[in-house]
């Protein structure tokens, strides 16, 4: 039952609703370690990565519960700053706990985190920047962090890393003095985290720009009971591309189109019609368009690396050439070999791939190499002739809630098998 059976060429029609973003929820949940009261997050999807992080929090003495799609997290009873090894290896997001745990307990122990299998995922920048706030790190296979007191500092990020920016926000919002993060990540998920903490009394300024200033406060207060995270721009983008490869017409409810500007710019006018409103995207295909030219992934607001594998699958269905350069995770191209099994014509040279379209893709037995690679194979399967069997459904479930069910409601033939 760890497979999806995708029968191609069924047009997608209708409405689909997207939930809160995985990459917003993970740091939000990690930031609850800073709180001694319960908060509820609204519109929450059921995702494996989220559940693993919640289990880590539970193993350290915290509590959580779901009430339909509201997730309540209560870290008032947290007592143990040891991230269990097995869970830490399962998800990369365990790294976000470093900032909040060191702030609350002044010590943390863990192992190096796991994550998606698309290449090296170093944590040097996380550790180096925490050191600037006064943290001592003993760095081997096991990590021990300790501090007498966190003190604000001016920190330059060599790369505008999302996770490092979020970790530093969490570590500094209760630190002594002022922290300035230069070349900070501008992703909407960073803004979402800052908004949440500010609603509880933190003083974080400039989130969404390349310079964030955090004035340390003594304590965060239960000024709000509920918080609605931003919706998942990657889930939105994935559904847009699923619909296009089938020649369909769908409405995506809950989508904030501003967060998908680069994707919309790329596919707009390419034989599809897009209509945007404050919380909906309507997209209608009118046949296969032409190749997308050059796309380079880079930190927000540029084209997101988390949609690279999906647009790669889409570009196989377009007439002409698309060149994609991966500017964030240079080796994130494991899905290429899987797409080739479906007859895709893709050449890889270093951190670039060249897609020669249009090829008729046909169904094959393929394996999700990572979370977004899995989504890419679903897109390819929806547009291909015949039946595609995508193994590794558990990998896809890390970041997509009931994707098969949602696609079936739209008329797709996607079933667990
Ligand atoms: C987050 C997202 C992930 C997305 C990525 C880039 C979450 C849970 N995950 O991951 O889905 O693909 O942003 O948008 O939000 N780097 C280092 N050293 C470090 C940390 C990062 O060299 O200590 C490098 C990475 O290898 C990568 C680049 O910095 O090349 C950016 O990675 P980063 O933004 O940190 O990604 P994550 O926060 O891990």
XYZ file of N, CA, C and O and ligand atoms in Angstrom, residues 22-24 26-27 49 92-93 95-96 118 120-127 159-164 166 185 187 189 233 298-300 304-306 327-330 332 372, ligand 1:
207
model
N 3.097 23.447 5.055
C 4.004 22.604 5.858
C 5.199 23.434 6.354
O 5.553 23.376 7.532
N 5.801 24.188 5.443
C 7.029 24.897 5.812
C 6.773 26.116 6.686
O 7.714 26.726 7.199
N 5.499 26.493 6.834
C 5.161 27.512 7.834
C 4.888 26.827 9.169
O 5.335 27.281 10.225
N 5.974 23.957 10.447
C 7.095 23.348 11.176
C 7.801 24.361 12.083
O 7.946 24.114 13.284
N 8.217 25.535 11.555
C 8.825 26.506 12.487
C 7.837 27.061 13.510
O 8.221 27.352 14.648
N 5.604 14.896 8.242
C 6.682 15.700 8.827
C 6.196 16.459 10.060
O 6.912 16.593 11.052
N 14.377 16.933 8.703
C 15.273 18.076 8.710
C 14.785 19.155 9.695
O 15.566 19.866 10.305
N 13.444 19.248 9.822
C 12.882 20.344 10.622
C 13.215 20.234 12.097
O 13.006 21.182 12.854
N 15.934 20.531 13.194
C 16.956 21.569 13.374
C 16.344 22.878 13.897
O 16.987 23.649 14.592
N 15.069 23.129 13.557
C 14.412 24.365 14.018
C 14.278 24.398 15.533
O 14.074 25.445 16.116
N 17.901 14.704 -1.326
C 18.346 15.235 -2.617
C 19.712 15.897 -2.522
O 20.001 16.875 -3.167
N 23.459 16.822 -0.171
C 24.017 17.204 1.122
C 23.162 18.305 1.758
O 22.742 19.238 1.081
N 22.889 18.182 3.045
C 22.132 19.240 3.736
C 22.945 19.670 4.956
O 22.681 19.239 6.077
N 23.962 20.513 4.747
C 24.810 20.908 5.875
C 24.062 21.741 6.916
O 23.036 22.353 6.601
N 24.583 21.780 8.150
C 23.956 22.614 9.184
C 24.960 23.611 9.778
O 24.729 24.192 10.820
N 26.086 23.775 9.037
C 27.146 24.654 9.542
C 26.651 26.075 9.839
O 26.997 26.685 10.855
N 25.798 26.592 8.949
C 25.339 27.982 9.128
C 24.443 28.110 10.368
O 24.466 29.128 11.060
N 23.654 27.060 10.636
C 22.830 27.073 11.850
C 23.731 27.202 13.078
O 23.498 28.021 13.967
N 24.768 26.363 13.101
C 25.627 26.312 14.289
C 26.478 27.575 14.409
O 26.582 28.164 15.487
N 24.391 32.769 2.872
C 23.322 32.430 1.922
C 22.026 32.705 2.669
O 21.920 32.405 3.864
N 21.047 33.266 1.985
C 19.825 33.611 2.742
C 18.986 32.355 2.975
O 18.036 32.074 2.261
N 19.408 31.625 3.975
C 18.782 30.354 4.330
C 17.489 30.585 5.104
O 17.456 31.367 6.061
N 16.470 29.846 4.683
C 15.167 29.952 5.346
C 15.273 29.465 6.788
O 14.909 30.159 7.742
N 15.782 28.235 6.936
C 15.840 27.616 8.260
C 16.726 28.392 9.223
O 16.389 28.546 10.400
N 17.843 28.894 8.725
C 18.757 29.627 9.619
C 18.087 30.925 10.073
O 18.130 31.288 11.262
N 14.918 31.483 10.379
C 13.851 31.158 11.337
C 14.425 30.752 12.695
O 13.924 31.156 13.745
N 16.500 35.458 4.911
C 15.578 34.924 3.901
C 14.288 35.729 3.925
O 13.844 36.176 4.983
N 11.333 34.606 2.547
C 10.209 33.715 2.247
C 8.965 34.072 3.068
O 9.075 34.495 4.236
N 7.085 32.197 4.594
C 7.031 31.385 5.820
C 7.798 32.069 6.954
O 7.463 31.905 8.134
N 1.955 27.357 -0.615
C 2.180 27.807 -1.997
C 2.714 26.677 -2.869
O 2.547 26.687 -4.090
N 15.969 30.053 -6.941
C 16.778 30.845 -6.001
C 15.870 31.219 -4.841
O 14.656 31.001 -4.902
N 16.433 31.797 -3.772
C 15.575 32.201 -2.655
C 14.458 33.159 -3.095
O 14.585 33.856 -4.097
N 13.375 33.183 -2.328
C 12.218 34.036 -2.578
C 12.653 35.490 -2.728
O 13.546 35.911 -2.003
N 10.771 29.072 -6.811
C 11.139 28.226 -5.658
C 11.728 26.868 -6.047
O 11.211 26.208 -6.946
N 12.762 26.482 -5.345
C 13.337 25.159 -5.562
C 12.303 24.057 -5.288
O 12.347 22.995 -5.905
N 11.362 24.320 -4.380
C 10.375 23.291 -4.041
C 9.338 23.067 -5.148
O 8.499 22.173 -5.023
N 19.416 26.621 -8.242
C 20.303 27.572 -7.578
C 20.314 27.442 -6.055
O 20.980 28.220 -5.382
N 19.564 26.484 -5.521
C 19.535 26.341 -4.054
C 20.181 25.026 -3.625
O 21.118 25.020 -2.826
N 19.672 23.918 -4.154
C 20.253 22.593 -3.864
C 20.769 22.039 -5.195
O 20.006 21.449 -5.962
N 22.054 22.246 -5.458
C 22.630 22.026 -6.787
C 22.365 20.635 -7.375
O 22.372 20.462 -8.579
N 19.636 18.659 -6.853
C 18.247 18.227 -6.637
C 17.604 17.759 -7.952
O 16.590 18.318 -8.405
N 9.209 16.350 -3.282
C 8.744 17.093 -4.462
C 8.950 16.289 -5.742
O 8.218 16.466 -6.712
C 13.651 25.212 3.650
C 12.433 24.396 3.311
C 12.690 23.555 2.070
C 13.162 24.439 0.930
C 14.337 25.306 1.362
C 14.737 26.335 0.312
C 11.406 23.997 5.456
C 11.034 23.010 6.489
N 12.107 23.529 4.421
O 14.691 24.271 3.950
O 11.472 22.893 1.709
O 13.552 23.629 -0.157
O 14.014 26.038 2.558
O 13.652 27.138 -0.015
O 11.056 25.160 5.539
N 22.745 25.596 3.903
C 24.046 25.450 4.328
N 24.276 25.378 5.665
C 23.290 25.448 6.586
C 21.961 25.594 6.145
C 21.710 25.671 4.785
O 24.961 25.388 3.521
O 23.577 25.385 7.799
C 22.471 25.673 2.451
C 21.619 24.516 1.940
O 22.375 23.356 1.698
C 21.047 25.099 0.687
C 20.860 26.573 1.062
O 21.685 26.816 2.183
O 21.950 24.998 -0.369
C 19.443 26.964 1.415
O 18.891 26.045 2.315
P 17.842 26.528 3.407
O 17.155 27.759 2.959
O 18.520 26.548 4.717
O 16.814 25.330 3.395
P 16.031 24.777 4.630
O 15.703 25.882 5.565
O 16.708 23.571 5.172
